[in-house]
């Protein structure tokens, strides 16, 4: 079960492993880019795996994908 929260222009997706977070994020980013052709997106994940998956499937110079560093 996914929990999505939106704060102004920030969206937080919180869900357990294997629930489709990466797929959902990728779809939402691509849809956003199509609708907002001059906007940029910052996507921050908690794992290297999610970051790599998103980077290989979202090819745009308007998207910056990183992970949380402690």
mmCIF file of N, CA and C in Angstrom:
data_model
loop_
_atom_site.group_PDB
_atom_site.id
_atom_site.type_symbol
_atom_site.label_atom_id
_atom_site.label_comp_id
_atom_site.label_asym_id
_atom_site.label_seq_id
_atom_site.Cartn_x
_atom_site.Cartn_y
_atom_site.Cartn_z
ATOM 1 N N UNK A 1 0.845 -1.176 0.000
ATOM 2 C CA UNK A 1 0.000 0.000 0.000
ATOM 3 C C UNK A 1 0.888 1.237 0.000
ATOM 4 N N UNK A 2 0.673 2.085 -0.972
ATOM 5 C CA UNK A 2 1.478 3.284 -1.133
ATOM 6 C C UNK A 2 0.843 4.466 -0.413
ATOM 7 N N UNK A 3 1.676 5.298 0.154
ATOM 8 C CA UNK A 3 1.218 6.500 0.822
ATOM 9 C C UNK A 3 1.850 7.686 0.096
ATOM 10 N N UNK A 4 1.017 8.518 -0.545
ATOM 11 C CA UNK A 4 1.530 9.681 -1.248
ATOM 12 C C UNK A 4 1.071 10.943 -0.548
ATOM 13 N N UNK A 5 2.019 11.833 -0.326
ATOM 14 C CA UNK A 5 1.727 13.125 0.289
ATOM 15 C C UNK A 5 2.252 14.208 -0.633
ATOM 16 N N UNK A 6 1.510 15.294 -0.764
ATOM 17 C CA UNK A 6 1.946 16.390 -1.612
ATOM 18 C C UNK A 6 1.947 17.672 -0.803
ATOM 19 N N UNK A 7 3.086 18.348 -0.815
ATOM 20 C CA UNK A 7 3.264 19.619 -0.128
ATOM 21 C C UNK A 7 3.684 20.653 -1.161
ATOM 22 N N UNK A 8 2.759 21.529 -1.538
ATOM 23 C CA UNK A 8 3.003 22.531 -2.579
ATOM 24 C C UNK A 8 3.581 21.848 -3.809
ATOM 25 N N UNK A 9 4.864 22.011 -4.104
ATOM 26 C CA UNK A 9 5.435 21.390 -5.294
ATOM 27 C C UNK A 9 6.344 20.201 -4.959
ATOM 28 N N UNK A 10 6.152 19.605 -3.773
ATOM 29 C CA UNK A 10 6.930 18.440 -3.349
ATOM 30 C C UNK A 10 5.989 17.258 -3.180
ATOM 31 N N UNK A 11 6.364 16.125 -3.752
ATOM 32 C CA UNK A 11 5.556 14.926 -3.602
ATOM 33 C C UNK A 11 6.412 13.860 -2.912
ATOM 34 N N UNK A 12 5.868 13.252 -1.870
ATOM 35 C CA UNK A 12 6.558 12.193 -1.138
ATOM 36 C C UNK A 12 5.817 10.890 -1.373
ATOM 37 N N UNK A 13 6.530 9.865 -1.815
ATOM 38 C CA UNK A 13 5.945 8.535 -2.024
ATOM 39 C C UNK A 13 6.610 7.589 -1.049
ATOM 40 N N UNK A 14 5.817 7.016 -0.175
ATOM 41 C CA UNK A 14 6.314 6.124 0.867
ATOM 42 C C UNK A 14 5.565 4.796 0.752
ATOM 43 N N UNK A 15 6.289 3.725 0.462
ATOM 44 C CA UNK A 15 5.662 2.412 0.297
ATOM 45 C C UNK A 15 6.718 1.328 0.521
ATOM 46 N N UNK A 16 6.281 0.099 0.820
ATOM 47 C CA UNK A 16 7.233 -0.988 1.074
ATOM 48 C C UNK A 16 7.930 -1.467 -0.200
ATOM 49 N N UNK A 17 8.980 -2.231 -0.018
ATOM 50 C CA UNK A 17 9.738 -2.799 -1.130
ATOM 51 C C UNK A 17 8.829 -3.639 -2.026
ATOM 52 N N UNK A 18 9.049 -3.518 -3.326
ATOM 53 C CA UNK A 18 8.298 -4.326 -4.278
ATOM 54 C C UNK A 18 6.906 -3.825 -4.597
ATOM 55 N N UNK A 19 6.567 -2.632 -4.142
ATOM 56 C CA UNK A 19 5.213 -2.123 -4.352
ATOM 57 C C UNK A 19 5.074 -1.296 -5.633
ATOM 58 N N UNK A 20 6.174 -1.065 -6.340
ATOM 59 C CA UNK A 20 6.110 -0.325 -7.599
ATOM 60 C C UNK A 20 6.438 1.149 -7.489
ATOM 61 N N UNK A 21 7.166 1.540 -6.454
ATOM 62 C CA UNK A 21 7.516 2.959 -6.271
ATOM 63 C C UNK A 21 8.306 3.500 -7.459
ATOM 64 N N UNK A 22 9.335 2.780 -7.872
ATOM 65 C CA UNK A 22 10.197 3.259 -8.947
ATOM 66 C C UNK A 22 9.404 3.401 -10.242
ATOM 67 N N UNK A 23 8.570 2.424 -10.560
ATOM 68 C CA UNK A 23 7.726 2.495 -11.746
ATOM 69 C C UNK A 23 6.794 3.699 -11.673
ATOM 70 N N UNK A 24 6.179 3.896 -10.519
ATOM 71 C CA UNK A 24 5.248 5.010 -10.323
ATOM 72 C C UNK A 24 5.967 6.349 -10.448
ATOM 73 N N UNK A 25 7.121 6.462 -9.841
ATOM 74 C CA UNK A 25 7.894 7.713 -9.902
ATOM 75 C C UNK A 25 8.290 8.017 -11.340
ATOM 76 N N UNK A 26 8.788 7.012 -12.039
ATOM 77 C CA UNK A 26 9.201 7.191 -13.433
ATOM 78 C C UNK A 26 8.018 7.672 -14.284
ATOM 79 N N UNK A 27 6.872 7.041 -14.118
ATOM 80 C CA UNK A 27 5.684 7.431 -14.877
ATOM 81 C C UNK A 27 5.260 8.865 -14.567
ATOM 82 N N UNK A 28 5.260 9.208 -13.286
ATOM 83 C CA UNK A 28 4.851 10.555 -12.888
ATOM 84 C C UNK A 28 5.807 11.622 -13.414
ATOM 85 N N UNK A 29 7.104 11.334 -13.366
ATOM 86 C CA UNK A 29 8.082 12.296 -13.878
ATOM 87 C C UNK A 29 7.908 12.493 -15.375
ATOM 88 N N UNK A 30 7.780 11.404 -16.113
ATOM 89 C CA UNK A 30 7.619 11.516 -17.562
ATOM 90 C C UNK A 30 6.344 12.276 -17.928
ATOM 91 N N UNK A 31 5.252 12.013 -17.238
ATOM 92 C CA UNK A 31 4.000 12.737 -17.490
ATOM 93 C C UNK A 31 4.153 14.224 -17.161
ATOM 94 N N UNK A 32 4.813 14.512 -16.064
ATOM 95 C CA UNK A 32 5.035 15.903 -15.665
ATOM 96 C C UNK A 32 5.856 16.648 -16.717
ATOM 97 N N UNK A 33 6.913 16.000 -17.215
ATOM 98 C CA UNK A 33 7.766 16.639 -18.215
ATOM 99 C C UNK A 33 7.009 16.940 -19.500
ATOM 100 N N UNK A 34 6.106 16.058 -19.882
ATOM 101 C CA UNK A 34 5.304 16.271 -21.089
ATOM 102 C C UNK A 34 4.375 17.467 -20.910
ATOM 103 N N UNK A 35 3.748 17.564 -19.745
ATOM 104 C CA UNK A 35 2.781 18.639 -19.485
ATOM 105 C C UNK A 35 3.452 19.975 -19.178
ATOM 106 N N UNK A 36 4.661 19.944 -18.670
ATOM 107 C CA UNK A 36 5.375 21.153 -18.226
ATOM 108 C C UNK A 36 6.732 21.204 -18.919
ATOM 109 N N UNK A 37 6.725 21.616 -20.181
ATOM 110 C CA UNK A 37 7.928 21.473 -21.003
ATOM 111 C C UNK A 37 9.073 22.422 -20.651
ATOM 112 N N UNK A 38 8.882 23.324 -19.707
ATOM 113 C CA UNK A 38 9.983 24.215 -19.298
ATOM 114 C C UNK A 38 10.404 23.988 -17.848
ATOM 115 N N UNK A 39 9.742 23.080 -17.168
ATOM 116 C CA UNK A 39 10.042 22.815 -15.755
ATOM 117 C C UNK A 39 11.198 21.841 -15.599
ATOM 118 N N UNK A 40 11.745 21.826 -14.402
ATOM 119 C CA UNK A 40 12.783 20.881 -14.042
ATOM 120 C C UNK A 40 12.302 20.050 -12.864
ATOM 121 N N UNK A 41 12.899 18.859 -12.697
ATOM 122 C CA UNK A 41 12.487 17.939 -11.641
ATOM 123 C C UNK A 41 13.707 17.521 -10.833
ATOM 124 N N UNK A 42 13.559 17.533 -9.523
ATOM 125 C CA UNK A 42 14.554 16.983 -8.607
ATOM 126 C C UNK A 42 13.936 15.744 -7.987
ATOM 127 N N UNK A 43 14.589 14.606 -8.127
ATOM 128 C CA UNK A 43 14.088 13.345 -7.582
ATOM 129 C C UNK A 43 15.148 12.787 -6.639
ATOM 130 N N UNK A 44 14.771 12.582 -5.385
ATOM 131 C CA UNK A 44 15.700 12.065 -4.377
ATOM 132 C C UNK A 44 15.170 10.736 -3.877
ATOM 133 N N UNK A 45 16.013 9.706 -3.918
ATOM 134 C CA UNK A 45 15.638 8.377 -3.444
ATOM 135 C C UNK A 45 16.512 8.004 -2.247
ATOM 136 N N UNK A 46 16.174 6.896 -1.614
ATOM 137 C CA UNK A 46 16.956 6.431 -0.476
ATOM 138 C C UNK A 46 17.953 5.344 -0.841
ATOM 139 N N UNK A 47 17.841 4.763 -2.034
ATOM 140 C CA UNK A 47 18.727 3.651 -2.384
ATOM 141 C C UNK A 47 19.448 3.910 -3.707
ATOM 142 N N UNK A 48 20.638 3.330 -3.820
ATOM 143 C CA UNK A 48 21.391 3.392 -5.072
ATOM 144 C C UNK A 48 20.642 2.669 -6.182
ATOM 145 N N UNK A 49 20.002 1.567 -5.836
ATOM 146 C CA UNK A 49 19.289 0.768 -6.826
ATOM 147 C C UNK A 49 18.177 1.585 -7.494
ATOM 148 N N UNK A 50 17.361 2.255 -6.692
ATOM 149 C CA UNK A 50 16.277 3.080 -7.251
ATOM 150 C C UNK A 50 16.850 4.219 -8.084
ATOM 151 N N UNK A 51 17.919 4.828 -7.596
ATOM 152 C CA UNK A 51 18.540 5.929 -8.321
ATOM 153 C C UNK A 51 19.030 5.458 -9.698
ATOM 154 N N UNK A 52 19.692 4.322 -9.747
ATOM 155 C CA UNK A 52 20.203 3.792 -11.019
ATOM 156 C C UNK A 52 19.072 3.428 -11.962
ATOM 157 N N UNK A 53 18.017 2.809 -11.456
ATOM 158 C CA UNK A 53 16.867 2.452 -12.287
ATOM 159 C C UNK A 53 16.226 3.689 -12.899
ATOM 160 N N UNK A 54 16.049 4.715 -12.094
ATOM 161 C CA UNK A 54 15.441 5.944 -12.601
ATOM 162 C C UNK A 54 16.338 6.621 -13.624
ATOM 163 N N UNK A 55 17.639 6.649 -13.358
ATOM 164 C CA UNK A 55 18.575 7.308 -14.277
ATOM 165 C C UNK A 55 18.619 6.622 -15.634
ATOM 166 N N UNK A 56 18.467 5.300 -15.661
ATOM 167 C CA UNK A 56 18.545 4.623 -16.956
ATOM 168 C C UNK A 56 17.223 4.699 -17.722
ATOM 169 N N UNK A 57 16.138 5.022 -17.049
ATOM 170 C CA UNK A 57 14.838 5.069 -17.705
ATOM 171 C C UNK A 57 14.292 6.473 -17.904
ATOM 172 N N UNK A 58 14.921 7.458 -17.317
ATOM 173 C CA UNK A 58 14.509 8.850 -17.524
ATOM 174 C C UNK A 58 15.706 9.579 -18.118
ATOM 175 N N UNK A 59 15.602 9.871 -19.392
ATOM 176 C CA UNK A 59 16.704 10.533 -20.085
ATOM 177 C C UNK A 59 16.249 11.937 -20.436
ATOM 178 N N UNK A 60 16.620 12.868 -19.593
ATOM 179 C CA UNK A 60 16.245 14.267 -19.807
ATOM 180 C C UNK A 60 17.223 15.147 -19.044
ATOM 181 N N UNK A 61 17.626 16.242 -19.668
ATOM 182 C CA UNK A 61 18.514 17.172 -18.966
ATOM 183 C C UNK A 61 17.733 18.082 -18.017
ATOM 184 N N UNK A 62 16.421 17.859 -17.918
ATOM 185 C CA UNK A 62 15.592 18.634 -16.993
ATOM 186 C C UNK A 62 15.297 17.870 -15.704
ATOM 187 N N UNK A 63 15.904 16.688 -15.553
ATOM 188 C CA UNK A 63 15.672 15.869 -14.361
ATOM 189 C C UNK A 63 17.004 15.593 -13.680
ATOM 190 N N UNK A 64 17.073 15.888 -12.387
ATOM 191 C CA UNK A 64 18.247 15.569 -11.576
ATOM 192 C C UNK A 64 17.826 14.500 -10.578
ATOM 193 N N UNK A 65 18.504 13.358 -10.620
ATOM 194 C CA UNK A 65 18.176 12.236 -9.744
ATOM 195 C C UNK A 65 19.367 11.968 -8.849
ATOM 196 N N UNK A 66 19.116 11.880 -7.551
ATOM 197 C CA UNK A 66 20.164 11.628 -6.578
ATOM 198 C C UNK A 66 19.597 10.769 -5.457
ATOM 199 N N UNK A 67 20.461 10.413 -4.525
ATOM 200 C CA UNK A 67 19.987 9.688 -3.348
ATOM 201 C C UNK A 67 20.396 10.460 -2.110
ATOM 202 N N UNK A 68 19.760 10.131 -1.012
ATOM 203 C CA UNK A 68 20.049 10.782 0.265
ATOM 204 C C UNK A 68 21.422 10.324 0.742
ATOM 205 N N UNK A 69 22.275 11.251 1.096
ATOM 206 C CA UNK A 69 23.587 10.927 1.652
ATOM 207 C C UNK A 69 23.598 11.279 3.134
ATOM 208 N N UNK A 70 24.122 10.378 3.919
ATOM 209 C CA UNK A 70 24.184 10.615 5.365
ATOM 210 C C UNK A 70 25.565 11.028 5.776
#
